[in-house]
mmCIF file of N, CA and C in Angstrom:
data_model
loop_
_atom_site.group_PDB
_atom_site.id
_atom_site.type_symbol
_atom_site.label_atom_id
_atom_site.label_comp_id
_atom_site.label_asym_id
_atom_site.label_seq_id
_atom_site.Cartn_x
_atom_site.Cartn_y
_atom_site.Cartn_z
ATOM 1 N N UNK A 1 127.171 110.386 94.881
ATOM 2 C CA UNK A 1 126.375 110.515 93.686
ATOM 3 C C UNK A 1 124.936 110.768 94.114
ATOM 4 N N UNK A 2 124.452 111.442 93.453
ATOM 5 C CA UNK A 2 123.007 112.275 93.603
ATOM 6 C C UNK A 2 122.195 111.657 92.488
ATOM 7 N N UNK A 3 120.949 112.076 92.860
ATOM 8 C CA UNK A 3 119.810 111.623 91.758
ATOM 9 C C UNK A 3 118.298 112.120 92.571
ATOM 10 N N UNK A 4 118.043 112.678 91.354
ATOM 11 C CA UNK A 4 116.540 113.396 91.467
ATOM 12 C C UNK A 4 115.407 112.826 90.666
ATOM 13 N N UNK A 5 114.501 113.221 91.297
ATOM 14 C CA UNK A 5 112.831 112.375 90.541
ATOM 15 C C UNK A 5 111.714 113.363 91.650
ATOM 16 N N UNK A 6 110.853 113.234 91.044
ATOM 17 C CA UNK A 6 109.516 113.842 91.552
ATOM 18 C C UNK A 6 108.377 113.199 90.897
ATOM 19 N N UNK A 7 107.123 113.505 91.279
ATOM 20 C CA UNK A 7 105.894 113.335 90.870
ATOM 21 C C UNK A 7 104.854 114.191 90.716
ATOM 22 N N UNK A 8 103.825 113.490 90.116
ATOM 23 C CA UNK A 8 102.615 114.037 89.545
ATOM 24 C C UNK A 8 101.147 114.022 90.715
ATOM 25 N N UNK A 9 100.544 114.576 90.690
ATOM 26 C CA UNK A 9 99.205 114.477 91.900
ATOM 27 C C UNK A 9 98.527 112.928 92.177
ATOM 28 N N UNK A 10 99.295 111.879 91.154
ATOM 29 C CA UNK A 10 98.599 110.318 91.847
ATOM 30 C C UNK A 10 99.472 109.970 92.829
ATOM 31 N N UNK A 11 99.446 110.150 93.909
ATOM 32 C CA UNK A 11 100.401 109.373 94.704
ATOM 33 C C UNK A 11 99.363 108.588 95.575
ATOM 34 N N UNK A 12 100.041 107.419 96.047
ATOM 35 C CA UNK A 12 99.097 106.476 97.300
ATOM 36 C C UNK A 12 100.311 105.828 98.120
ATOM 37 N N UNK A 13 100.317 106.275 99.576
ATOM 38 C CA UNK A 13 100.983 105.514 100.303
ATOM 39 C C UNK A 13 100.406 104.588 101.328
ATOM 40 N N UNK A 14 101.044 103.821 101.495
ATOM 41 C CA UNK A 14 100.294 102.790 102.957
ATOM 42 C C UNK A 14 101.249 102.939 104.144
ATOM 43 N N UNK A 15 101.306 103.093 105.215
ATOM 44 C CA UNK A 15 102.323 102.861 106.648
ATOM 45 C C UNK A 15 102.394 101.792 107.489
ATOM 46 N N UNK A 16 102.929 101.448 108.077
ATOM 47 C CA UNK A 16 102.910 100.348 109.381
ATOM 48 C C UNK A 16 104.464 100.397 110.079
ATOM 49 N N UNK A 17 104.206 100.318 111.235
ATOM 50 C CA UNK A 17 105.794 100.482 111.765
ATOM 51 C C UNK A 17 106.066 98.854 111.951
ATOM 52 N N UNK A 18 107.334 99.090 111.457
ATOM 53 C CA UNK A 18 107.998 97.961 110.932
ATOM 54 C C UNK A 18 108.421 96.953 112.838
ATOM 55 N N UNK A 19 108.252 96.037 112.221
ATOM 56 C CA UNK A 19 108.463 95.332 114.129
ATOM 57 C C UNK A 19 110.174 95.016 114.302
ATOM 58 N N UNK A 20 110.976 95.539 113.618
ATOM 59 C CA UNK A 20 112.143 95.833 114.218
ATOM 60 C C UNK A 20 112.465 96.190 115.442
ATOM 61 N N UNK A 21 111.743 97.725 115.301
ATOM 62 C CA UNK A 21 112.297 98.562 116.510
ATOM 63 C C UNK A 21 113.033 99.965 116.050
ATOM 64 N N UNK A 22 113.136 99.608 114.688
ATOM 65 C CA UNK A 22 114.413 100.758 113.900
ATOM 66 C C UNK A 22 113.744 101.918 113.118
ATOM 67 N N UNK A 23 112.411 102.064 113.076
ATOM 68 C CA UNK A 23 111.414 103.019 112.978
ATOM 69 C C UNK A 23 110.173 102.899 112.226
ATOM 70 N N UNK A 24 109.602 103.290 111.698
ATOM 71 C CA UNK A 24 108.558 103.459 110.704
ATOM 72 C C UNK A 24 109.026 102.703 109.385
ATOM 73 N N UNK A 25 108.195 101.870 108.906
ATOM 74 C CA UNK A 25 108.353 101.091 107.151
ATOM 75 C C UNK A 25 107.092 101.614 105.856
ATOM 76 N N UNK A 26 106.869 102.475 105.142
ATOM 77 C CA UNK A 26 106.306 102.773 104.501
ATOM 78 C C UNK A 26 106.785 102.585 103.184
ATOM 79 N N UNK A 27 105.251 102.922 102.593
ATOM 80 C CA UNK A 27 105.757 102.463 100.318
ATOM 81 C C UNK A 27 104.366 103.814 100.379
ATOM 82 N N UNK A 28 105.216 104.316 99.364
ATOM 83 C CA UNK A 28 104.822 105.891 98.649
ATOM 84 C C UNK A 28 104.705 104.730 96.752
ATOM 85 N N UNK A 29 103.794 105.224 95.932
ATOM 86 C CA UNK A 29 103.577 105.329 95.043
ATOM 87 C C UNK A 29 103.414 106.246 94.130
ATOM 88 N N UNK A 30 104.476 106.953 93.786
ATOM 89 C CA UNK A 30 105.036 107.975 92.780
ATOM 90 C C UNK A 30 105.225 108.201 91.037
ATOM 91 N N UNK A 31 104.290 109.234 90.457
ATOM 92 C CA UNK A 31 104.709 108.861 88.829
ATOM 93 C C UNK A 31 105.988 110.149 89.047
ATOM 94 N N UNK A 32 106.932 109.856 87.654
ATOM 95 C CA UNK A 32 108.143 110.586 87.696
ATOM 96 C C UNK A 32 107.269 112.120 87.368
ATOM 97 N N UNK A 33 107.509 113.973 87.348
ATOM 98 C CA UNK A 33 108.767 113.470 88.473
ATOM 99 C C UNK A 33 108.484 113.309 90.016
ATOM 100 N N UNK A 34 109.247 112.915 91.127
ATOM 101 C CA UNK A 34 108.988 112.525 92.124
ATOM 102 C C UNK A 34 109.007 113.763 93.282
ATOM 103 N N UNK A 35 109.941 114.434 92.712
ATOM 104 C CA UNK A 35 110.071 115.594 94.101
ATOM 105 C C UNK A 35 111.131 115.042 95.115
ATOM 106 N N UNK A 36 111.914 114.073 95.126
ATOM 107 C CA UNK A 36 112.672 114.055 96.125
ATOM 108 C C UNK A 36 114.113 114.086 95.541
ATOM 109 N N UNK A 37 115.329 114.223 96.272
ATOM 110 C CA UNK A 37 116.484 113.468 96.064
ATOM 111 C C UNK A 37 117.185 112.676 96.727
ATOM 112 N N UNK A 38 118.133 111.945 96.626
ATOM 113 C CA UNK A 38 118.415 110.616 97.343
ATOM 114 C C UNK A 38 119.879 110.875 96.884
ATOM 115 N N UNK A 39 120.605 109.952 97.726
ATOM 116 C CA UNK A 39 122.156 110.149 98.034
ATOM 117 C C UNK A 39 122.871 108.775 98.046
ATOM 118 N N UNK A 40 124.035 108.150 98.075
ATOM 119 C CA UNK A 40 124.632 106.998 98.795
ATOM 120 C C UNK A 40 125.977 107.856 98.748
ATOM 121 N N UNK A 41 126.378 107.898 99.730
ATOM 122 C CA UNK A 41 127.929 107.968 100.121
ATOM 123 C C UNK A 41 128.178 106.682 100.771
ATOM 124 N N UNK A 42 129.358 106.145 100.581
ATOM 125 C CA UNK A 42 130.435 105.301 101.047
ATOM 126 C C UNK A 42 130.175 104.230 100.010
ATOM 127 N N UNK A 43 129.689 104.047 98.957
ATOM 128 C CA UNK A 43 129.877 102.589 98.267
ATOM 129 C C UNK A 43 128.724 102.018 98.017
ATOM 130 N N UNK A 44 128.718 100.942 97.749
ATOM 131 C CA UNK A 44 127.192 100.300 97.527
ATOM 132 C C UNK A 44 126.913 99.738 98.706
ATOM 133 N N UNK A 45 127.545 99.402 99.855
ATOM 134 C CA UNK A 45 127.128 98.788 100.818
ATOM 135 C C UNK A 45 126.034 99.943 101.882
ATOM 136 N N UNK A 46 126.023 101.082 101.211
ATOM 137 C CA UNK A 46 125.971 102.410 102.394
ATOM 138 C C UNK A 46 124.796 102.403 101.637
ATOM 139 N N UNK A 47 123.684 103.054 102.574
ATOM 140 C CA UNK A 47 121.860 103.316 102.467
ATOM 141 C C UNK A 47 121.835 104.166 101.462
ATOM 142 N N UNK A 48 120.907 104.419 100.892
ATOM 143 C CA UNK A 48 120.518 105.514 99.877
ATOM 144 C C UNK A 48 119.402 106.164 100.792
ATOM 145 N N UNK A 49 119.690 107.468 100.970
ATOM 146 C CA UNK A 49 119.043 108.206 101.894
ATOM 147 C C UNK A 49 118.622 109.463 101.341
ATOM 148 N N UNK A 50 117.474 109.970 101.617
ATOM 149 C CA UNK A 50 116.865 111.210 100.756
ATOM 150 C C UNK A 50 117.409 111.987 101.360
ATOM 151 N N UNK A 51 117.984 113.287 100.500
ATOM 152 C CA UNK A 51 118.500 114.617 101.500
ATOM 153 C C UNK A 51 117.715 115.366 100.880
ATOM 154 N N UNK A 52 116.522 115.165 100.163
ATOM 155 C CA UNK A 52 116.125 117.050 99.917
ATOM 156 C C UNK A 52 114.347 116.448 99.177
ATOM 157 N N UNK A 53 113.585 117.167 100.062
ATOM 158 C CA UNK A 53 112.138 117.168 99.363
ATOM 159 C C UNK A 53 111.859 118.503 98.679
ATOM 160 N N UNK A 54 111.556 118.331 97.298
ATOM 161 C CA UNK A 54 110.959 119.475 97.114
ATOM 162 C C UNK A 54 109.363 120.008 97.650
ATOM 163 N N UNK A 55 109.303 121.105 98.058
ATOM 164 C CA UNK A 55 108.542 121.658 98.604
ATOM 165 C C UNK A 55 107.046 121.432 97.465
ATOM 166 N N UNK A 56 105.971 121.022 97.960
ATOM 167 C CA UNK A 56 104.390 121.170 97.066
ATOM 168 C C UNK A 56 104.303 119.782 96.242
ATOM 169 N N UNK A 57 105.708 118.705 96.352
ATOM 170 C CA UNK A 57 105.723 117.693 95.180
ATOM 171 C C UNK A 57 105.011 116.406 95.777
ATOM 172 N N UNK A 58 105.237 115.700 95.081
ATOM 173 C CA UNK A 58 103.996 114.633 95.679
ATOM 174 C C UNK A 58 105.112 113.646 96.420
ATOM 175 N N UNK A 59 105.808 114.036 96.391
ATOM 176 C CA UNK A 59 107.033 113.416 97.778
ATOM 177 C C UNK A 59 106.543 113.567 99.419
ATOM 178 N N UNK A 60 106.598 115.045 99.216
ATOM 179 C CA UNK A 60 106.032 116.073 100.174
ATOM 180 C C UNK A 60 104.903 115.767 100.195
ATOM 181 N N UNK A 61 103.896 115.386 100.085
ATOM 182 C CA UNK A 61 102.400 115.308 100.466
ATOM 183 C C UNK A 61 102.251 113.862 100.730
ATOM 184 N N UNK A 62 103.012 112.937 100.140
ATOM 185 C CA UNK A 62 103.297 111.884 100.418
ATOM 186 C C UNK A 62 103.827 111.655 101.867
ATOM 187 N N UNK A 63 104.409 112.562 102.242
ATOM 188 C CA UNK A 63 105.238 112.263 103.816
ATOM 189 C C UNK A 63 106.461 111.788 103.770
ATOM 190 N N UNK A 64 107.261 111.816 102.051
ATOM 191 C CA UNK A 64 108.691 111.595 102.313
ATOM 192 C C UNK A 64 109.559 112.608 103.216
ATOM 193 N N UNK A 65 110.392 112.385 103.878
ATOM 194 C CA UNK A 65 111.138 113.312 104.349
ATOM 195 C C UNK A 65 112.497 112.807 104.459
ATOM 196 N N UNK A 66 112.915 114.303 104.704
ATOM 197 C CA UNK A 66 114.682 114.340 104.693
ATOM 198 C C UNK A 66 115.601 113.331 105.539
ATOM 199 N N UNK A 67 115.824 112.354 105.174
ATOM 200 C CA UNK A 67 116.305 111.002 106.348
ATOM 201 C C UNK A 67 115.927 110.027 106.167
ATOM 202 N N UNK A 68 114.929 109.907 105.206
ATOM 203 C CA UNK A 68 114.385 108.849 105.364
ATOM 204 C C UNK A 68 115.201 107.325 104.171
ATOM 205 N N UNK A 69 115.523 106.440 104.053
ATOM 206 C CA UNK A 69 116.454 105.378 103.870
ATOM 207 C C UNK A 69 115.408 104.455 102.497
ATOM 208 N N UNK A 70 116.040 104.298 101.852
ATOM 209 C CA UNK A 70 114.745 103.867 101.061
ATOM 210 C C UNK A 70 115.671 102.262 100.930
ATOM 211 N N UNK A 71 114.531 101.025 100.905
ATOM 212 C CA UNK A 71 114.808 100.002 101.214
ATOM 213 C C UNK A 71 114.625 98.932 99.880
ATOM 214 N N UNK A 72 113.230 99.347 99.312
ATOM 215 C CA UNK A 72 113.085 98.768 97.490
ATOM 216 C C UNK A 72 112.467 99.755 96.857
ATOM 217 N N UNK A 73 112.514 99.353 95.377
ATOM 218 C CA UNK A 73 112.017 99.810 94.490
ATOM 219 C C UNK A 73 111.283 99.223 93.873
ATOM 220 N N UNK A 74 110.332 99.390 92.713
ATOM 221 C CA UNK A 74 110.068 98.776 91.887
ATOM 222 C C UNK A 74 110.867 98.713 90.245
ATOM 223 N N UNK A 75 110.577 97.963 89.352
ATOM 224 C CA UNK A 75 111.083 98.461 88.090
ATOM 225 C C UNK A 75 110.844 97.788 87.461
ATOM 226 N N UNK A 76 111.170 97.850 85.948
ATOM 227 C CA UNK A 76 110.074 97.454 85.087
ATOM 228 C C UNK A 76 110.973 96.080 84.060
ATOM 229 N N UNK A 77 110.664 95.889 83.831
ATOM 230 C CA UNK A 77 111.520 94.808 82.939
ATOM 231 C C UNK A 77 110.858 94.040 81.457
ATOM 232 N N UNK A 78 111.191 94.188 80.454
ATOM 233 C CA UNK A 78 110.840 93.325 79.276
ATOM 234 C C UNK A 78 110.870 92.319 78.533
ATOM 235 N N UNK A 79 109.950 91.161 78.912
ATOM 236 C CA UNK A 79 110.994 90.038 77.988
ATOM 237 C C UNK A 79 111.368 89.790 76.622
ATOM 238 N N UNK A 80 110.531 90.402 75.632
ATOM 239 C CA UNK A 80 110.662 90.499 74.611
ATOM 240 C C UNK A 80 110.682 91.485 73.484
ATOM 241 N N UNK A 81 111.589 91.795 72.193
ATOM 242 C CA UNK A 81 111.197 92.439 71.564
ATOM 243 C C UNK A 81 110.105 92.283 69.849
ATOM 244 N N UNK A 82 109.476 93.088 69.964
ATOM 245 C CA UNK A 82 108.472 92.954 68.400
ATOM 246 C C UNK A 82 108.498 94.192 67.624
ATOM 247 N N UNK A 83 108.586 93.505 66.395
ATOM 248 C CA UNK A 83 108.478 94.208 65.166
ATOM 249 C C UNK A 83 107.043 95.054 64.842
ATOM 250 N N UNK A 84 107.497 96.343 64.905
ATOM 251 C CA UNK A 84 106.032 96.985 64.712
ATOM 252 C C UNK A 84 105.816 97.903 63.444
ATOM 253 N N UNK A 85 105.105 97.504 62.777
ATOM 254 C CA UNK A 85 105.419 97.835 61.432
ATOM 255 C C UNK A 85 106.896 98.619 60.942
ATOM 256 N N UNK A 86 107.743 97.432 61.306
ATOM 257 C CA UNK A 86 109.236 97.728 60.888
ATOM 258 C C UNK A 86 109.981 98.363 61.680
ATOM 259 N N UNK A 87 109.425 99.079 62.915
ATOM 260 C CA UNK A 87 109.916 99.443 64.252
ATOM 261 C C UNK A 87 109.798 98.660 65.642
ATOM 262 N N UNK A 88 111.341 98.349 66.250
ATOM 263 C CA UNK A 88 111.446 97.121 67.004
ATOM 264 C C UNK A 88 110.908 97.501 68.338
ATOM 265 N N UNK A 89 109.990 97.309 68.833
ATOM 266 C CA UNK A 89 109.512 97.858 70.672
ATOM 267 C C UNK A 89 109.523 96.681 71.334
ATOM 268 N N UNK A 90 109.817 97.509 72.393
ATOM 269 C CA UNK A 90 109.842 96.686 73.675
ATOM 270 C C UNK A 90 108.342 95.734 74.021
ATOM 271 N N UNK A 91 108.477 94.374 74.726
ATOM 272 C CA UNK A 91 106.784 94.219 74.942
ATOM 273 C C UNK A 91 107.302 93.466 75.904
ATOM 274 N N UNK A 92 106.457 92.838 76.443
ATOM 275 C CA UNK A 92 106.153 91.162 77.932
ATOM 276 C C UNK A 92 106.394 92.447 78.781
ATOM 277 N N UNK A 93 105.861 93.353 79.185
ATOM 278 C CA UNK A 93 106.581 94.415 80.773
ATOM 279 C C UNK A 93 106.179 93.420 81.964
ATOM 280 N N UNK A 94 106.858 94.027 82.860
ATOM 281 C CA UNK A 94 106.676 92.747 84.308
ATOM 282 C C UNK A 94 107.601 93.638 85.275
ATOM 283 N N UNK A 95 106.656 94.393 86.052
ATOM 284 C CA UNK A 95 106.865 95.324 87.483
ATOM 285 C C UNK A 95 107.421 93.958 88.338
ATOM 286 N N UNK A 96 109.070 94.672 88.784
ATOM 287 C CA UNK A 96 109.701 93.481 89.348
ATOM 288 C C UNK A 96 110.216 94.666 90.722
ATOM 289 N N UNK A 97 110.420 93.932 92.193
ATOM 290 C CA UNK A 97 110.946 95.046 93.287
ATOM 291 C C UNK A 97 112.367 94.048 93.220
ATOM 292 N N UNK A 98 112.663 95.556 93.428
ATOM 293 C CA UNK A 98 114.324 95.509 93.459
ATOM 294 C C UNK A 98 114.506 96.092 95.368
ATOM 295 N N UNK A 99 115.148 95.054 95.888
ATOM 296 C CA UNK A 99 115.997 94.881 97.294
ATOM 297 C C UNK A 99 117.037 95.903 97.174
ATOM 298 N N UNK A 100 117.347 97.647 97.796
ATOM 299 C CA UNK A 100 118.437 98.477 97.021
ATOM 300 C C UNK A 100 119.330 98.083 98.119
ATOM 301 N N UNK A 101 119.465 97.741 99.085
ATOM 302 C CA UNK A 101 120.562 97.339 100.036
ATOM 303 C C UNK A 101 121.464 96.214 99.496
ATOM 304 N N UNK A 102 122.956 97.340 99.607
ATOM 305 C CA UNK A 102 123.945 96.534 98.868
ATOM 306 C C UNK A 102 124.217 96.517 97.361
ATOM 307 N N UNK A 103 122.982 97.457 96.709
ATOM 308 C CA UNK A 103 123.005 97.672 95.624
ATOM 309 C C UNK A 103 123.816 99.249 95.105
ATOM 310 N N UNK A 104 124.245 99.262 93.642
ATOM 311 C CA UNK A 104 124.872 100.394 93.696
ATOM 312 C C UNK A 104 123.685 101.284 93.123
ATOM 313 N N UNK A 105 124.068 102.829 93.290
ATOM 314 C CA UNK A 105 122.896 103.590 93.139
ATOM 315 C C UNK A 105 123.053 103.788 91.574
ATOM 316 N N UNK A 106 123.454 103.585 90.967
ATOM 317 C CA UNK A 106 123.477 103.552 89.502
ATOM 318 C C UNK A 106 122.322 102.433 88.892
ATOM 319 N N UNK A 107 122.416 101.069 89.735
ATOM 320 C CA UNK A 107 121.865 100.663 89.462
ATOM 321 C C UNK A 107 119.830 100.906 89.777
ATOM 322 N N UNK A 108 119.887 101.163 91.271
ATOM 323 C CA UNK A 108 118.832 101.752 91.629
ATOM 324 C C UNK A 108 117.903 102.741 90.684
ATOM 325 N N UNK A 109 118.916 103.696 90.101
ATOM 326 C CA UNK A 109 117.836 105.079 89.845
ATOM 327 C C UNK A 109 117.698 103.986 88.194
ATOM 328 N N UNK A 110 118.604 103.290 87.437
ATOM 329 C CA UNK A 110 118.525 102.912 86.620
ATOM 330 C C UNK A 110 116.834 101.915 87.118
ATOM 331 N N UNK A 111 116.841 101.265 87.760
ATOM 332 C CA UNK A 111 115.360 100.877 88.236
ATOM 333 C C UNK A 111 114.031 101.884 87.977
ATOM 334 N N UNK A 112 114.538 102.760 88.824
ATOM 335 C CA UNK A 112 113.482 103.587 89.262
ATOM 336 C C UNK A 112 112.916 104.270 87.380
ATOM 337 N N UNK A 113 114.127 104.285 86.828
ATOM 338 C CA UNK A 113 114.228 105.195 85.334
ATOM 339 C C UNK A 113 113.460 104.652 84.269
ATOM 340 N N UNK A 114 113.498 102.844 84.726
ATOM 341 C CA UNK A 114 112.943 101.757 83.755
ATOM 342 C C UNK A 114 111.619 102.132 83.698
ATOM 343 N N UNK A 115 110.744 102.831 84.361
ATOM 344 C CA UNK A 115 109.462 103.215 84.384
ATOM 345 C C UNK A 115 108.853 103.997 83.366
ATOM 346 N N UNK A 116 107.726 103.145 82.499
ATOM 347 C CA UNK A 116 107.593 104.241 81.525
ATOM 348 C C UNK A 116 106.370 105.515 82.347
ATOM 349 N N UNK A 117 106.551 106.578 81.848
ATOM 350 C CA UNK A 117 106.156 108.027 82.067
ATOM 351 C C UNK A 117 104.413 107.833 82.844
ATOM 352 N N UNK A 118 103.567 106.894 82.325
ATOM 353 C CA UNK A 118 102.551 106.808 82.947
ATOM 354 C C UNK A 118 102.567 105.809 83.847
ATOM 355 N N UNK A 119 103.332 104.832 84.334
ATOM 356 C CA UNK A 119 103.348 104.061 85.847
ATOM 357 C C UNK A 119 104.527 104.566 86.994
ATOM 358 N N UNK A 120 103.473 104.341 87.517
ATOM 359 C CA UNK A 120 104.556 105.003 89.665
ATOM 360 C C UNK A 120 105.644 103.911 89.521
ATOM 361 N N UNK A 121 106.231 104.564 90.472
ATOM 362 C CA UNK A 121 107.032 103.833 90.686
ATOM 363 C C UNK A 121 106.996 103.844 92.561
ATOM 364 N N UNK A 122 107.359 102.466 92.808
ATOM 365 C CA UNK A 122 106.861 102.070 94.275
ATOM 366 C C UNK A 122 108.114 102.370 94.974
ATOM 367 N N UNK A 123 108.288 102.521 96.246
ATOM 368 C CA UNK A 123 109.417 103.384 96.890
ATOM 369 C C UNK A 123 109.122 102.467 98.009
ATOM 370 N N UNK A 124 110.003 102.014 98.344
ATOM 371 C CA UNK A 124 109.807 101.444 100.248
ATOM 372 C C UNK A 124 110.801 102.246 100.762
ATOM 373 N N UNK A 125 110.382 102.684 101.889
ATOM 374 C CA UNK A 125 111.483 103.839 103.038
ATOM 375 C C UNK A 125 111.465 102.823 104.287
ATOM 376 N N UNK A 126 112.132 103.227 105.011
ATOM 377 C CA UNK A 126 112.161 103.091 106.342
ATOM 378 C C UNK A 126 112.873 104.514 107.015
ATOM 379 N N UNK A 127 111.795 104.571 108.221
ATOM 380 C CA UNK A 127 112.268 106.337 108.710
ATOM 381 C C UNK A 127 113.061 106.034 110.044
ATOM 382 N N UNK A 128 114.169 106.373 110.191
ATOM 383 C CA UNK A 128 114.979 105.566 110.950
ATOM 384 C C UNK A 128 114.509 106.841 112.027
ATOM 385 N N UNK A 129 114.361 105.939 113.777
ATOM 386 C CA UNK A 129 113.834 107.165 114.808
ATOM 387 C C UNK A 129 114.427 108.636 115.081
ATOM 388 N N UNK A 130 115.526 108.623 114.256
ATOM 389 C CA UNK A 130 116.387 109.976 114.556
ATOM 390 C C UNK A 130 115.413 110.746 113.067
ATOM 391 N N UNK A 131 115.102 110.669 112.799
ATOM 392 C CA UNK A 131 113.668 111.227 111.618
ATOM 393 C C UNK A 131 112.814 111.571 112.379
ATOM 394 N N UNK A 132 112.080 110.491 113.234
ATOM 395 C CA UNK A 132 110.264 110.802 114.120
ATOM 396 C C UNK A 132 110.930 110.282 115.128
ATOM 397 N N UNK A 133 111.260 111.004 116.158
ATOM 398 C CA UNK A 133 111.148 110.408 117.410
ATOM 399 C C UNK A 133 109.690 109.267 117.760
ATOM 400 N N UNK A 134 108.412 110.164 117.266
ATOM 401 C CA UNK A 134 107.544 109.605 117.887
ATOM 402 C C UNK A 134 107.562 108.774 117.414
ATOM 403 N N UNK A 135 107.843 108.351 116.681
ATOM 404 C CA UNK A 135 107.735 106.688 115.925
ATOM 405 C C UNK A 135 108.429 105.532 117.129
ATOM 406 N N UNK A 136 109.329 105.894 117.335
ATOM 407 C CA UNK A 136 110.324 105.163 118.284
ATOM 408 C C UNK A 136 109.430 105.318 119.570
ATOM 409 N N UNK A 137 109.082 106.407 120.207
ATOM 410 C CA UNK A 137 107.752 106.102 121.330
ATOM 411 C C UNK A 137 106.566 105.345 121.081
ATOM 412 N N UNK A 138 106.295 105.880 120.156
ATOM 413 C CA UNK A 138 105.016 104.633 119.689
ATOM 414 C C UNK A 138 105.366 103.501 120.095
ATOM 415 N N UNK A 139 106.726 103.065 119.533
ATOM 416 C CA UNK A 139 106.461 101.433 119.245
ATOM 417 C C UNK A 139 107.313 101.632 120.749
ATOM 418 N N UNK A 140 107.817 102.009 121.378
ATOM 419 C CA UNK A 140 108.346 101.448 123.040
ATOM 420 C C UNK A 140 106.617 101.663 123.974
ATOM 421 N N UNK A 141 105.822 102.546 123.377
ATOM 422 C CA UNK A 141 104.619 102.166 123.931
ATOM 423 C C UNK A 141 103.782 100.533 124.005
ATOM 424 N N UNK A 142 104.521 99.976 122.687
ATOM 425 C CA UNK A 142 103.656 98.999 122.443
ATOM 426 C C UNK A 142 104.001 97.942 123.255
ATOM 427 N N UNK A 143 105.400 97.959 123.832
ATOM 428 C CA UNK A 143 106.131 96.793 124.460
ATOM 429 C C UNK A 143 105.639 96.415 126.136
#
């Protein structure tokens, strides 16, 4: 199962290589659409892994790339509903990260979807070294 999203020109990411050993850990901050797509084959236990950046999107300028494993999300959640002049809306919102490992991707993009149109949505990757080699030299530099 597949699923697509892209973004708009606000993006903000931060980096740090993760002290695993297993590559690079970054969070991209994305409004929909996102520009990337993402995958899980084998079940919910199996990674959700991006196979396709669109070219110019704020994925791409962001530094998502093809391989890269995405680890949380953010998403949005409501606790309550109110009556608004006789129309029932959503209110209490509360940006909650969702852990996607082990999760099914239905549920994931359903995360990612909870976002209303003007807030990002937060992306954690991890770029596993078969992505950046140099990442994996870096950090055997550091040892």
């Amino acid at each position: 199962m597949a699923g697509v999203a892209s973004a708009g020109p606000s993006a903000t990411s931060t980096s740090s290589v993760d002290g695993s050993g297993s590559g690079k850990r970054f969070t991209v901050s994305l409004k929909m659409p996102m520009g990337i797509v993402m995958e899980q084959n084998g079940g919910d236990a199996a990674p959700i892994v991006v196979t396709e950046v669109k070219a110019e999107s704020a994925g791409e300028k962001e530094g998502v790339r093809v391989g890269d494993v995405l680890v949380a999300t953010s998403g949005v959640t409501f606790s309550k509903e109110v009556d608004y002049n006789g129309v029932w809306v959503k209110a209490g919102e509360t940006i909650v990260r969702l852990n996607v490992r082990g999760e099914s991707f239905k549920t994931v993009c359903a995360a990612i979807r909870s976002h209303p149109g003007h807030k990002a949505v937060a992306l954690d990757f991890q770029r596993p070294c078969s992505v950046d080699d140099s990442v994996c030299e870096d950090e055997s530099d550091q040892e």
